[in-house]
Amino acid sequence: MNYDVIIIGAGPAGLSAAVYAARGELKTAVFDKGIEGGQMNLTDEIENYPGFENVVTGYEMGMKMKAQAEKFGAEFKYEEITAVSLDGYCKIVETANATYCARALIIATGASPRRLNIPGEARLTGRGVSYCAVCDGALYRDKVVAVIGGGDSAVEEAMFLTKFAKKVYLIHRRSELRAEKVIQNRAFANDKIEFIWDTVPNEIEGDPTVQNLKLFNRKENRAFELPVQGVFIYVGILPNNNLFESRLDLDEAGFVKTNELMQTKLPGVYVAGDLRHKPLRQVVTAAADGGIAGWSAEKWIEENDEHFPKGTCDIMKKHMR
Ligand code: NAP
């Protein structure tokens, strides 16, 4: 199956790229192995996206962006991509079901939650250990939970959890939060949240579900324990780069380097959103990246029209080899 543009990932960057590419009359397909929305689906409230003065859930935002892309003709395919070929004028994408070809590729696979890698974490994931308060928070009504981390996600999700839990401990390895000041101040004013500073988790205990957290205060050199029924881990994100890492320029953390047109070092291959090396990861910056990537892909296709082989995917595949 041939497309002008294939977009991998249906988070805000991929969806915005789809709006721009499809509106530019490119035959556009968006692939995602899950549902549209990406990490927005893990967010209860988006209150800083311009134009939405009333808080909107991440899920609603994803559905709206998808509907807009579909209105302009973008197709959505819920298939996991198993291999890609990024060279030449034909980009090839393979899934378990089929092979797809495109003139340009926009990679918007985003990032995933980082694990702590401490004893008990893997065993108790889904049994009290969670990386998504929006998905699991309601299970902790009147219970005591801990949130690990000091960034925007940890602090926002700690506040979300206070809707259900009777007590939320926010455990941070330093004595100062990394989160935005406005978010910090709301959390400091929330009397269901107790902050535990300079402390790292060493082990999560419980059988069959979480019962206890073993902690270590680094300033006081003191080990202690905290009985909790849930542990929500927000210690940063890791780039979803595994299909592309050997082919693209990465920063030291594995995020892809692009120029301001979202171009990678490979012609016709663009990266947008959280997977990109950038200073600010927000829905609005992902959407902006996506818009630029969709526009850049359109220009690339226009400028290179004479080079693209005509015909079916098979012909395109042969042309590549
Ligand atoms: P983040 O900003 O990278 O923060 C990760 C936090 O986890 C930091 O406080 C870090 O401590 C701590 N941490 C890292 N490794 C740890 C470990 N091994 N043990 C204990 N603590 C550890 O990650 P994030 O909060 O997931 O946010 C990711 C990106 O999305 C950021 O760019 C963020 O601004 C953005 N975001 C924005 C919003 C919003 O605007 N509303 C909401 C969510 C996310 P240190 O502080 O000591 O490094």
Short mmCIF file of C-alpha atoms and ligand atoms in Angstrom, two decimals:
data_model
loop_
_atom_site.label_atom_id
_atom_site.label_comp_id
_atom_site.label_asym_id
_atom_site.label_seq_id
_atom_site.Cartn_x
_atom_site.Cartn_y
_atom_site.Cartn_z
CA MET A 1 0.00 0.00 0.00
CA ASN A 2 1.46 3.37 -0.99
CA TYR A 3 1.16 6.66 0.83
CA ASP A 4 2.72 10.08 0.46
CA VAL A 5 3.37 10.25 4.19
CA ILE A 6 3.41 7.62 6.88
CA ILE A 7 3.29 8.88 10.45
CA ILE A 8 4.36 6.50 13.21
CA GLY A 9 2.68 7.30 16.52
CA ALA A 10 -0.73 8.86 17.21
CA GLY A 11 0.12 11.13 20.14
CA PRO A 12 -0.25 14.90 19.80
CA ALA A 13 2.82 15.18 17.54
CA GLY A 14 1.67 12.43 15.16
CA LEU A 15 -1.93 13.66 15.12
CA SER A 16 -0.90 17.24 14.43
CA ALA A 17 1.44 16.04 11.66
CA ALA A 18 -1.53 14.14 10.20
CA VAL A 19 -3.71 17.28 10.21
CA TYR A 20 -1.04 19.25 8.36
CA ALA A 21 -0.09 16.50 5.89
CA ALA A 22 -3.65 15.46 5.07
CA ARG A 23 -4.81 19.08 4.81
CA GLY A 24 -1.90 19.58 2.39
CA GLU A 25 -3.61 16.90 0.24
CA LEU A 26 -1.01 14.25 0.91
CA LYS A 27 -2.20 10.65 1.15
CA THR A 28 -1.51 10.13 4.82
CA ALA A 29 -1.54 7.11 7.11
CA VAL A 30 -1.05 7.20 10.88
CA PHE A 31 0.11 4.02 12.65
CA ASP A 32 -0.19 3.28 16.34
CA LYS A 33 0.00 0.00 18.22
CA GLY A 34 -2.49 1.31 20.82
CA ILE A 35 -5.16 3.96 20.74
CA GLU A 36 -4.69 7.54 19.62
CA GLY A 37 -3.65 10.14 22.20
CA GLY A 38 -0.28 8.73 23.29
CA GLN A 39 0.90 9.94 26.68
CA MET A 40 -2.02 12.41 26.78
CA ASN A 41 -4.14 9.40 27.74
CA LEU A 42 -2.19 9.22 30.99
CA THR A 43 -3.12 12.81 31.84
CA ASP A 44 -6.27 13.70 33.69
CA GLU A 45 -6.27 17.42 33.03
CA ILE A 46 -4.74 19.52 30.29
CA GLU A 47 -5.07 23.15 31.28
CA ASN A 48 -2.24 24.80 29.37
CA TYR A 49 -3.18 24.09 25.74
CA PRO A 50 -4.17 27.41 24.16
CA GLY A 51 -7.82 27.68 23.22
CA PHE A 52 -9.09 25.24 25.84
CA GLU A 53 -9.81 27.49 28.79
CA ASN A 54 -11.89 24.80 30.43
CA VAL A 55 -9.81 21.83 31.48
CA VAL A 56 -9.94 18.96 29.01
CA THR A 57 -8.86 15.37 29.61
CA GLY A 58 -5.95 13.98 27.60
CA TYR A 59 -8.25 11.32 26.15
CA GLU A 60 -10.73 13.94 24.90
CA MET A 61 -7.92 15.95 23.37
CA GLY A 62 -6.64 12.87 21.51
CA MET A 63 -10.10 12.08 20.14
CA LYS A 64 -10.56 15.66 18.94
CA MET A 65 -7.17 15.70 17.20
CA LYS A 66 -7.90 12.36 15.52
CA ALA A 67 -11.32 13.54 14.30
CA GLN A 68 -9.69 16.64 12.83
CA ALA A 69 -7.05 14.60 10.98
CA GLU A 70 -9.72 12.22 9.67
CA LYS A 71 -11.79 15.15 8.44
CA PHE A 72 -8.90 16.02 6.12
CA GLY A 73 -8.57 12.41 4.94
CA ALA A 74 -5.88 10.84 7.15
CA GLU A 75 -6.22 7.06 7.56
CA PHE A 76 -5.58 5.37 10.92
CA LYS A 77 -4.04 1.92 11.22
CA TYR A 78 -3.77 0.19 14.57
CA GLU A 79 -0.84 -2.08 13.77
CA GLU A 80 2.54 -2.45 15.42
CA ILE A 81 5.46 -1.66 13.15
CA THR A 82 8.09 -4.38 13.18
CA ALA A 83 10.67 -2.99 10.75
CA VAL A 84 11.43 0.15 8.81
CA SER A 85 13.66 1.05 5.90
CA LEU A 86 14.56 4.72 5.94
CA ASP A 87 16.84 5.15 2.93
CA GLY A 88 16.26 6.45 -0.58
CA TYR A 89 13.09 7.95 -1.96
CA CYS A 90 10.85 5.13 -0.69
CA LYS A 91 10.45 4.63 3.00
CA ILE A 92 9.17 1.17 3.89
CA VAL A 93 7.25 0.20 6.97
CA GLU A 94 6.42 -3.39 7.83
CA THR A 95 3.81 -4.73 10.21
CA ALA A 96 2.74 -8.30 10.93
CA ASN A 97 -0.03 -7.86 8.32
CA ALA A 98 1.45 -5.90 5.44
CA THR A 99 4.16 -3.75 3.91
CA TYR A 100 3.53 -0.06 3.39
CA CYS A 101 5.55 2.48 1.44
CA ALA A 102 5.72 6.23 1.65
CA ARG A 103 7.60 9.14 0.15
CA ALA A 104 8.19 10.67 3.57
CA LEU A 105 8.14 9.30 7.09
CA ILE A 106 7.31 11.19 10.27
CA ILE A 107 8.36 9.40 13.43
CA ALA A 108 6.39 10.47 16.50
CA THR A 109 6.75 7.45 18.76
CA GLY A 110 7.26 9.56 21.88
CA ALA A 111 8.60 8.28 25.16
CA SER A 112 7.65 5.80 27.90
CA PRO A 113 7.87 5.93 31.70
CA ARG A 114 11.31 5.19 33.14
CA ARG A 115 11.48 2.31 35.64
CA LEU A 116 13.23 2.59 39.01
CA ASN A 117 14.61 -0.94 38.68
CA ILE A 118 14.40 -1.71 42.39
CA PRO A 119 13.41 -5.05 43.95
CA GLY A 120 9.64 -5.62 43.96
CA GLU A 121 8.89 -3.09 41.21
CA ALA A 122 8.46 -5.53 38.33
CA ARG A 123 6.79 -8.24 40.43
CA LEU A 124 4.21 -5.82 41.85
CA THR A 125 3.48 -3.86 38.67
CA GLY A 126 -0.29 -4.06 38.26
CA ARG A 127 -0.56 -5.11 41.90
CA GLY A 128 -0.05 -1.76 43.52
CA VAL A 129 2.82 -0.44 41.43
CA SER A 130 1.61 1.83 38.65
CA TYR A 131 2.92 4.36 36.14
CA CYS A 132 -0.53 5.84 35.43
CA ALA A 133 -2.58 7.54 38.15
CA VAL A 134 -5.34 8.36 35.65
CA CYS A 135 -5.73 4.66 34.81
CA ASP A 136 -5.42 3.22 38.32
CA GLY A 137 -6.06 6.05 40.82
CA ALA A 138 -9.71 5.14 41.47
CA LEU A 139 -8.58 1.76 42.86
CA TYR A 140 -6.99 3.58 45.82
CA ARG A 141 -10.07 5.20 47.36
CA ASP A 142 -9.38 5.83 51.08
CA LYS A 143 -5.98 4.15 50.82
CA VAL A 144 -2.46 5.43 51.40
CA VAL A 145 -0.22 5.78 48.37
CA ALA A 146 3.26 7.02 47.54
CA VAL A 147 4.35 8.92 44.45
CA ILE A 148 8.03 8.78 43.51
CA GLY A 149 9.61 11.71 41.62
CA GLY A 150 9.77 15.49 41.73
CA GLY A 151 8.93 16.55 38.15
CA ASP A 152 5.68 17.86 36.64
CA SER A 153 4.26 14.36 36.25
CA ALA A 154 4.90 13.28 39.85
CA VAL A 155 3.44 16.44 41.35
CA GLU A 156 0.41 16.64 39.04
CA GLU A 157 -0.42 12.99 39.51
CA ALA A 158 0.03 13.23 43.28
CA MET A 159 -2.65 15.94 43.23
CA PHE A 160 -4.88 13.80 41.04
CA LEU A 161 -4.51 10.90 43.48
CA THR A 162 -5.77 13.04 46.36
CA LYS A 163 -9.23 12.76 44.75
CA PHE A 164 -9.25 9.13 45.86
CA ALA A 165 -6.53 8.34 48.39
CA LYS A 166 -6.81 9.48 51.99
CA LYS A 167 -3.07 10.27 52.04
CA VAL A 168 -0.44 10.74 49.34
CA TYR A 169 3.28 10.76 50.16
CA LEU A 170 5.38 12.48 47.55
CA ILE A 171 8.90 11.10 47.82
CA HIS A 172 11.66 13.03 46.11
CA ARG A 173 15.39 12.39 46.06
CA ARG A 174 16.26 16.08 46.56
CA SER A 175 14.89 18.85 48.80
CA GLU A 176 13.56 20.89 45.88
CA LEU A 177 11.02 19.90 43.25
CA ARG A 178 11.79 20.02 39.56
CA ALA A 179 8.12 20.68 38.66
CA GLU A 180 6.87 24.08 37.44
CA LYS A 181 6.32 26.56 40.29
CA VAL A 182 2.58 26.91 39.64
CA ILE A 183 2.14 23.14 39.97
CA GLN A 184 4.38 23.01 43.06
CA ASN A 185 2.38 25.70 44.84
CA ARG A 186 -0.89 23.85 44.32
CA ALA A 187 0.64 20.68 45.73
CA PHE A 188 2.09 22.51 48.77
CA ALA A 189 -1.43 23.85 49.47
CA ASN A 190 -2.98 20.38 49.32
CA ASP A 191 -3.12 19.01 52.86
CA LYS A 192 -3.57 15.40 51.72
CA ILE A 193 0.00 15.46 50.30
CA GLU A 194 2.97 14.95 52.60
CA PHE A 195 6.41 15.56 51.13
CA ILE A 196 9.30 13.30 52.02
CA TRP A 197 12.53 14.95 50.91
CA ASP A 198 16.05 13.68 50.14
CA THR A 199 14.75 10.16 50.03
CA VAL A 200 14.98 7.29 47.55
CA PRO A 201 13.04 4.04 47.44
CA ASN A 202 15.14 0.88 47.82
CA GLU A 203 12.50 -1.84 47.69
CA ILE A 204 8.76 -2.35 47.29
CA GLU A 205 7.32 -5.13 49.42
CA GLY A 206 4.02 -6.99 49.54
CA ASP A 207 2.36 -10.23 48.55
CA PRO A 208 0.17 -10.45 46.55
CA THR A 209 -0.16 -6.62 46.48
CA VAL A 210 1.95 -3.67 47.69
CA GLN A 211 2.12 -3.28 51.47
CA ASN A 212 5.35 -1.52 52.28
CA LEU A 213 8.03 0.75 50.87
CA LYS A 214 11.63 0.57 52.06
CA LEU A 215 13.22 4.02 51.88
CA PHE A 216 16.55 5.68 52.49
CA ASN A 217 17.05 9.31 53.51
CA ARG A 218 20.29 10.34 51.84
CA LYS A 219 20.82 13.47 53.90
CA GLU A 220 20.43 11.78 57.26
CA ASN A 221 21.88 8.46 56.11
CA ARG A 222 18.81 6.74 57.55
CA ALA A 223 16.78 3.76 56.32
CA PHE A 224 13.09 3.66 57.15
CA GLU A 225 9.84 2.08 56.01
CA LEU A 226 6.43 3.38 54.99
CA PRO A 227 3.29 1.21 54.88
CA VAL A 228 1.45 2.06 51.61
CA GLN A 229 -1.00 0.24 49.36
CA GLY A 230 0.05 1.89 46.11
CA VAL A 231 3.28 3.19 44.57
CA PHE A 232 3.05 5.50 41.55
CA ILE A 233 6.38 5.97 39.79
CA TYR A 234 7.12 9.16 37.82
CA VAL A 235 10.88 9.34 37.49
CA GLY A 236 11.11 10.60 33.93
CA ILE A 237 10.74 9.22 30.46
CA LEU A 238 12.77 7.12 28.03
CA PRO A 239 12.68 7.66 24.26
CA ASN A 240 10.83 5.07 22.16
CA ASN A 241 13.66 4.86 19.64
CA ASN A 242 14.25 1.13 19.30
CA LEU A 243 13.33 0.85 15.60
CA PHE A 244 15.49 3.78 14.61
CA GLU A 245 18.32 4.21 17.10
CA SER A 246 21.07 2.86 14.87
CA ARG A 247 20.07 5.08 11.95
CA LEU A 248 19.48 8.51 13.46
CA ASP A 249 21.61 10.97 15.44
CA LEU A 250 20.78 10.70 19.13
CA ASP A 251 21.66 12.80 22.17
CA GLU A 252 23.24 11.14 25.20
CA ALA A 253 19.79 10.20 26.57
CA GLY A 254 18.67 8.61 23.27
CA PHE A 255 16.41 11.41 22.00
CA VAL A 256 16.68 12.13 18.25
CA LYS A 257 18.43 15.24 17.04
CA THR A 258 16.63 17.21 14.33
CA ASN A 259 16.88 20.69 12.89
CA GLU A 260 14.08 23.21 13.36
CA LEU A 261 12.26 21.77 10.33
CA MET A 262 12.10 18.44 12.24
CA GLN A 263 14.44 16.90 9.65
CA THR A 264 16.72 14.10 10.74
CA LYS A 265 20.01 13.36 9.01
CA LEU A 266 18.12 11.10 6.57
CA PRO A 267 16.31 12.91 3.73
CA GLY A 268 12.54 12.55 3.92
CA VAL A 269 12.61 11.30 7.54
CA TYR A 270 11.26 13.63 10.23
CA VAL A 271 10.94 13.28 13.99
CA ALA A 272 8.35 15.20 16.03
CA GLY A 273 7.26 15.32 19.67
CA ASP A 274 8.75 13.78 22.80
CA LEU A 275 11.13 11.52 20.88
CA ARG A 276 12.97 14.62 19.69
CA HIS A 277 15.85 16.27 21.57
CA LYS A 278 14.18 19.44 22.89
CA PRO A 279 13.97 21.65 25.97
CA LEU A 280 10.22 21.52 26.70
CA ARG A 281 7.99 18.46 26.40
CA GLN A 282 4.36 19.58 26.42
CA VAL A 283 1.28 18.79 24.36
CA VAL A 284 1.57 22.20 22.72
CA THR A 285 5.23 21.70 21.72
CA ALA A 286 4.46 18.20 20.42
CA ALA A 287 1.62 19.61 18.32
CA ALA A 288 3.90 22.38 17.04
CA ASP A 289 6.58 19.84 16.09
CA GLY A 290 3.96 17.76 14.30
CA GLY A 291 2.69 20.74 12.32
CA ILE A 292 6.22 21.62 11.21
CA ALA A 293 7.00 17.99 10.32
CA GLY A 294 3.80 17.68 8.23
CA TRP A 295 4.62 20.91 6.42
CA SER A 296 8.26 19.90 5.90
CA ALA A 297 7.22 16.53 4.48
CA GLU A 298 4.90 18.29 2.04
CA LYS A 299 7.75 20.53 0.83
CA TRP A 300 10.14 17.57 0.52
CA ILE A 301 7.63 15.66 -1.61
CA GLU A 302 6.94 18.67 -3.83
CA GLU A 303 10.64 19.37 -4.37
CA ASN A 304 11.55 15.74 -5.12
CA ASP A 305 8.60 14.75 -7.27
CA GLU A 306 10.73 13.61 -10.23
CA HIS A 307 12.71 11.15 -8.08
CA PHE A 308 9.85 9.08 -6.68
CA PRO A 309 9.19 5.81 -8.52
CA LYS A 310 5.63 5.47 -9.72
CA GLY A 311 3.59 2.34 -9.14
CA THR A 312 2.89 -0.23 -6.51
CA CYS A 313 4.65 -0.88 -3.28
CA ASP A 314 6.47 -3.85 -4.83
CA ILE A 315 7.92 -1.61 -7.53
CA MET A 316 8.92 0.88 -4.88
CA LYS A 317 10.59 -1.88 -2.86
CA LYS A 318 12.57 -3.06 -5.90
CA HIS A 319 13.62 0.48 -6.64
CA MET A 320 15.15 0.66 -3.19
CA ARG A 321 17.36 -2.38 -3.45
P1 NAP B 1 11.19 14.73 34.66
O1 NAP B 1 10.83 16.16 34.47
O2 NAP B 1 12.39 14.19 33.98
O3 NAP B 1 11.29 14.47 36.23
C1 NAP B 1 11.69 13.22 36.73
C2 NAP B 1 11.78 13.31 38.23
O4 NAP B 1 12.13 12.03 38.74
C3 NAP B 1 12.84 14.30 38.71
O5 NAP B 1 12.35 15.02 39.81
C4 NAP B 1 14.00 13.39 39.10
O6 NAP B 1 14.75 13.89 40.17
C5 NAP B 1 13.28 12.13 39.54
N1 NAP B 1 14.09 10.92 39.32
C6 NAP B 1 14.72 10.54 38.19
N2 NAP B 1 15.33 9.34 38.36
C7 NAP B 1 15.07 8.98 39.63
C8 NAP B 1 15.45 7.85 40.42
N3 NAP B 1 16.16 6.85 39.89
N4 NAP B 1 15.04 7.79 41.69
C9 NAP B 1 14.27 8.78 42.21
N5 NAP B 1 13.88 9.87 41.53
C10 NAP B 1 14.29 9.98 40.25
O7 NAP B 1 10.00 13.73 34.18
P2 NAP B 1 8.40 13.94 34.12
O8 NAP B 1 7.89 14.62 35.32
O9 NAP B 1 7.86 12.60 33.75
O10 NAP B 1 8.21 14.90 32.88
C11 NAP B 1 8.70 14.51 31.59
C12 NAP B 1 8.52 15.71 30.65
O11 NAP B 1 7.12 15.97 30.44
C13 NAP B 1 9.11 16.99 31.25
O12 NAP B 1 9.66 17.74 30.20
C14 NAP B 1 7.89 17.69 31.84
O13 NAP B 1 8.03 19.10 31.93
C15 NAP B 1 6.78 17.28 30.86
N6 NAP B 1 5.47 17.29 31.53
C16 NAP B 1 4.78 18.47 31.57
C17 NAP B 1 3.55 18.52 32.23
C18 NAP B 1 2.79 19.83 32.26
O14 NAP B 1 3.25 20.82 31.73
N7 NAP B 1 1.65 19.94 32.87
C19 NAP B 1 3.03 17.39 32.84
C20 NAP B 1 3.78 16.21 32.81
C21 NAP B 1 5.00 16.18 32.16
P3 NAP B 1 15.68 15.21 40.00
O15 NAP B 1 14.73 16.36 40.03
O16 NAP B 1 16.56 15.13 41.19
O17 NAP B 1 16.40 15.03 38.73
#
